[in-house]
Amino acid sequence: MMGPPKFPQIIAEPPRGSVLVLAPHPDDESLGCGGVIALHHRQGDRVTVVVATDGAAGDPMGYYRDCDYPALRREEAGRAASILGIDTLEFWGYPDGQLAEATDLAVRLQARLVADRPDIVYRPSTLELHADHWALGLAAQEALRQYRPPCGDFCYEVWATVQPTHCLNITPVWDLKRNAVEQYASQLRYNDLLHMMSGLNAYRTLVAPWARYVEAFQAG
């Protein structure tokens, strides 16, 4: 029988070390963990972000049909990366919406872990409602299970909340996170991501009422 849930650890700064962030689409790195990325940068930690899909399905109304839309998404991500202090930004280019069909994803992630030897990994939770988020979270979970020595494994929130083990005060870098999300004009045209993100990060101050904004993570 499971015991009662444990209160999350409230932290003012992330663990130190090299960082690998896994994002299903361009913008997820900023929405889900833009605050922790900015804080890692302030600490002098090297941050690498891998964006798994090309983001091509993010324009269902065809507003950008006359341009190279995946290239536009990459440009937006590049501007956000400069704001947050991301050192390396890599695009794997899997078809947007089809990540669950990528049979080589876990193997490719495993190879990246071996090559980079990150100290900390941030990835989507397998509780995520979006199929691409779920697929990347599941593949990362499998790759991390086989990776030795173990590294820090933290799931972030975008499409679904987690039962947090760690809550990080991102108030000091909130303006950077907000500015990073503002670079994704192609996505803001469809959804008020700033409102959604600020609501989630404000809600998470329930466990840290002295803060204005908090990012929550679940250790994998």
Short mmCIF file of C-alpha atoms in Angstrom, two decimals:
data_model
loop_
_atom_site.label_atom_id
_atom_site.label_comp_id
_atom_site.label_asym_id
_atom_site.label_seq_id
_atom_site.Cartn_x
_atom_site.Cartn_y
_atom_site.Cartn_z
CA MET A 1 0.00 0.00 0.00
CA MET A 2 1.33 3.42 -0.93
CA GLY A 3 1.94 5.94 1.81
CA PRO A 4 0.87 9.58 1.79
CA PRO A 5 2.40 11.94 -0.79
CA LYS A 6 5.52 13.81 0.20
CA PHE A 7 5.81 17.57 0.14
CA PRO A 8 8.16 18.70 -2.66
CA GLN A 9 11.61 20.03 -1.94
CA ILE A 10 11.64 23.81 -2.38
CA ILE A 11 14.87 25.00 -4.00
CA ALA A 12 16.25 28.45 -4.85
CA GLU A 13 18.73 27.21 -7.43
CA PRO A 14 19.05 24.09 -9.59
CA PRO A 15 21.71 21.42 -9.10
CA ARG A 16 25.03 22.29 -10.70
CA GLY A 17 26.35 20.47 -13.74
CA SER A 18 25.97 20.10 -17.48
CA VAL A 19 22.38 20.06 -18.69
CA LEU A 20 20.49 18.30 -21.49
CA VAL A 21 16.94 19.51 -22.17
CA LEU A 22 14.67 17.38 -24.37
CA ALA A 23 11.85 19.32 -26.05
CA PRO A 24 9.20 17.78 -28.31
CA HIS A 25 8.63 21.03 -30.26
CA PRO A 26 10.21 24.46 -30.57
CA ASP A 27 8.77 26.41 -27.57
CA ASP A 28 8.47 23.51 -25.10
CA GLU A 29 11.93 24.21 -23.70
CA SER A 30 10.85 27.75 -22.82
CA LEU A 31 7.34 26.92 -21.62
CA GLY A 32 8.28 23.88 -19.54
CA CYS A 33 11.65 24.81 -18.12
CA GLY A 34 12.74 28.23 -19.35
CA GLY A 35 13.25 29.34 -15.77
CA VAL A 36 15.54 26.50 -14.78
CA ILE A 37 17.50 26.93 -18.03
CA ALA A 38 18.10 30.61 -17.27
CA LEU A 39 19.17 29.78 -13.71
CA HIS A 40 21.57 27.09 -14.95
CA HIS A 41 23.08 29.68 -17.30
CA ARG A 42 23.52 32.12 -14.40
CA GLN A 43 25.41 29.42 -12.52
CA GLY A 44 27.76 28.90 -15.45
CA ASP A 45 26.35 25.46 -16.32
CA ARG A 46 26.47 24.39 -19.96
CA VAL A 47 22.99 23.86 -21.40
CA THR A 48 22.18 21.81 -24.51
CA VAL A 49 18.64 21.65 -25.91
CA VAL A 50 17.49 19.00 -28.37
CA VAL A 51 14.20 19.74 -30.16
CA ALA A 52 12.82 16.45 -31.43
CA THR A 53 10.25 17.49 -34.07
CA ASP A 54 10.16 20.07 -36.85
CA GLY A 55 7.10 21.86 -35.44
CA ALA A 56 5.46 21.77 -38.87
CA ALA A 57 1.98 21.00 -37.48
CA GLY A 58 1.85 24.22 -35.46
CA ASP A 59 0.02 26.21 -38.16
CA PRO A 60 -3.31 24.42 -38.71
CA MET A 61 -4.99 27.52 -40.20
CA GLY A 62 -2.22 28.02 -42.74
CA TYR A 63 -1.27 31.56 -41.77
CA TYR A 64 2.34 30.83 -42.71
CA ARG A 65 1.73 28.66 -45.77
CA ASP A 66 3.83 30.93 -47.98
CA CYS A 67 7.01 30.56 -45.94
CA ASP A 68 9.31 27.77 -44.82
CA TYR A 69 7.39 27.17 -41.61
CA PRO A 70 9.82 24.71 -39.93
CA ALA A 71 12.61 27.23 -40.62
CA LEU A 72 10.50 29.94 -38.96
CA ARG A 73 10.04 27.72 -35.91
CA ARG A 74 13.81 27.17 -35.77
CA GLU A 75 14.44 30.92 -35.97
CA GLU A 76 12.03 31.56 -33.10
CA ALA A 77 13.75 28.87 -31.04
CA GLY A 78 17.13 30.41 -31.79
CA ARG A 79 16.03 33.79 -30.45
CA ALA A 80 14.57 32.19 -27.33
CA ALA A 81 17.79 30.23 -26.82
CA SER A 82 19.84 33.44 -26.91
CA ILE A 83 17.63 34.99 -24.24
CA LEU A 84 17.77 31.99 -21.89
CA GLY A 85 21.49 31.36 -22.33
CA ILE A 86 21.31 28.03 -24.14
CA ASP A 87 24.75 27.01 -25.37
CA THR A 88 23.79 24.41 -27.97
CA LEU A 89 20.46 24.12 -29.78
CA GLU A 90 19.92 21.08 -31.99
CA PHE A 91 16.95 20.10 -34.15
CA TRP A 92 16.32 16.45 -34.95
CA GLY A 93 13.52 17.16 -37.42
CA TYR A 94 11.13 14.29 -36.76
CA PRO A 95 7.67 14.94 -38.29
CA ASP A 96 5.49 16.93 -35.91
CA GLY A 97 2.69 14.78 -34.50
CA GLN A 98 4.38 11.49 -35.39
CA LEU A 99 7.04 11.13 -32.71
CA ALA A 100 5.38 8.00 -31.32
CA GLU A 101 6.19 6.31 -34.65
CA ALA A 102 9.92 7.09 -34.44
CA THR A 103 11.28 3.61 -33.71
CA ASP A 104 14.87 4.84 -33.35
CA LEU A 105 14.13 7.58 -30.81
CA ALA A 106 15.19 5.77 -27.62
CA VAL A 107 18.38 4.46 -29.27
CA ARG A 108 19.23 7.92 -30.55
CA LEU A 109 18.67 9.42 -27.11
CA GLN A 110 20.84 6.74 -25.53
CA ALA A 111 23.64 7.58 -27.97
CA ARG A 112 23.29 11.27 -27.13
CA LEU A 113 23.54 10.55 -23.42
CA VAL A 114 26.71 8.53 -23.94
CA ALA A 115 28.23 11.24 -26.13
CA ASP A 116 27.34 14.24 -23.94
CA ARG A 117 27.51 12.71 -20.46
CA PRO A 118 25.07 15.26 -18.99
CA ASP A 119 24.76 15.63 -15.24
CA ILE A 120 21.09 16.63 -15.43
CA VAL A 121 18.33 15.86 -17.94
CA TYR A 122 15.01 17.71 -18.21
CA ARG A 123 12.33 15.94 -20.24
CA PRO A 124 8.56 15.69 -20.67
CA SER A 125 6.58 13.53 -18.28
CA THR A 126 4.90 10.35 -19.52
CA LEU A 127 1.70 11.86 -18.07
CA GLU A 128 1.65 14.50 -20.82
CA LEU A 129 -1.54 14.63 -22.88
CA HIS A 130 0.12 15.49 -26.20
CA ALA A 131 1.28 12.37 -28.04
CA ASP A 132 4.66 13.84 -29.01
CA HIS A 133 5.36 14.87 -25.42
CA TRP A 134 4.38 11.43 -24.16
CA ALA A 135 6.52 9.69 -26.80
CA LEU A 136 9.62 11.75 -26.03
CA GLY A 137 9.13 11.30 -22.30
CA LEU A 138 8.76 7.54 -22.71
CA ALA A 139 11.78 7.21 -25.01
CA ALA A 140 13.89 9.32 -22.66
CA GLN A 141 12.76 7.22 -19.71
CA GLU A 142 13.91 4.08 -21.49
CA ALA A 143 17.22 5.62 -22.55
CA LEU A 144 17.91 6.89 -19.04
CA ARG A 145 17.10 3.49 -17.56
CA GLN A 146 19.99 2.00 -19.54
CA TYR A 147 22.38 4.92 -19.02
CA ARG A 148 25.26 4.53 -16.58
CA PRO A 149 26.25 6.16 -14.39
CA PRO A 150 22.79 7.53 -13.56
CA CYS A 151 22.25 11.27 -13.89
CA GLY A 152 19.64 13.67 -12.57
CA ASP A 153 16.32 13.03 -14.34
CA PHE A 154 13.57 15.65 -14.01
CA CYS A 155 10.18 15.79 -15.75
CA TYR A 156 8.75 19.23 -16.51
CA GLU A 157 5.16 20.35 -17.09
CA VAL A 158 3.48 21.61 -20.25
CA TRP A 159 0.33 19.67 -21.20
CA ALA A 160 -0.17 18.02 -17.82
CA THR A 161 0.94 18.64 -14.27
CA VAL A 162 3.23 16.31 -12.38
CA GLN A 163 3.27 15.28 -8.74
CA PRO A 164 6.31 17.41 -7.97
CA THR A 165 9.36 16.28 -6.05
CA HIS A 166 11.15 19.61 -6.56
CA CYS A 167 9.82 23.15 -6.89
CA LEU A 168 12.16 25.89 -8.08
CA ASN A 169 11.65 29.61 -7.46
CA ILE A 170 12.07 31.18 -10.90
CA THR A 171 10.95 34.69 -9.90
CA PRO A 172 14.46 36.18 -10.41
CA VAL A 173 14.46 35.04 -14.06
CA TRP A 174 10.75 35.33 -14.82
CA ASP A 175 11.24 38.21 -17.25
CA LEU A 176 13.75 36.13 -19.22
CA LYS A 177 11.35 33.18 -19.44
CA ARG A 178 8.50 35.43 -20.50
CA ASN A 179 10.67 37.14 -23.11
CA ALA A 180 11.77 33.76 -24.47
CA VAL A 181 8.15 32.64 -24.93
CA GLU A 182 7.34 35.96 -26.61
CA GLN A 183 9.71 34.99 -29.44
CA TYR A 184 7.24 32.31 -30.57
CA ALA A 185 4.91 34.66 -32.41
CA SER A 186 3.73 31.83 -34.67
CA GLN A 187 2.36 30.00 -31.64
CA LEU A 188 1.07 33.05 -29.79
CA ARG A 189 -1.13 33.72 -32.81
CA TYR A 190 -3.08 30.59 -31.87
CA ASN A 191 -2.90 30.44 -28.07
CA ASP A 192 -2.24 32.87 -25.24
CA LEU A 193 0.75 30.86 -24.07
CA LEU A 194 1.92 33.68 -21.81
CA HIS A 195 -1.34 33.58 -19.87
CA MET A 196 -1.30 29.78 -19.65
CA MET A 197 2.34 29.60 -18.60
CA SER A 198 2.10 32.37 -16.02
CA GLY A 199 -1.02 30.77 -14.56
CA LEU A 200 0.73 27.42 -14.11
CA ASN A 201 3.89 28.92 -12.65
CA ALA A 202 1.89 31.20 -10.35
CA TYR A 203 -0.25 28.27 -9.17
CA ARG A 204 2.88 26.37 -8.20
CA THR A 205 3.68 29.06 -5.60
CA LEU A 206 1.09 27.29 -3.46
CA VAL A 207 4.03 25.40 -1.95
CA ALA A 208 6.30 28.48 -1.89
CA PRO A 209 4.05 31.48 -1.18
CA TRP A 210 6.99 33.88 -0.85
CA ALA A 211 7.71 33.41 -4.57
CA ARG A 212 5.84 34.89 -7.51
CA TYR A 213 6.59 32.11 -10.00
CA VAL A 214 7.68 28.50 -9.54
CA GLU A 215 8.53 25.66 -11.92
CA ALA A 216 7.66 22.18 -10.67
CA PHE A 217 9.53 19.00 -11.55
CA GLN A 218 9.13 15.31 -10.82
CA ALA A 219 12.28 13.26 -10.40
CA GLY A 220 12.26 10.31 -12.77
#
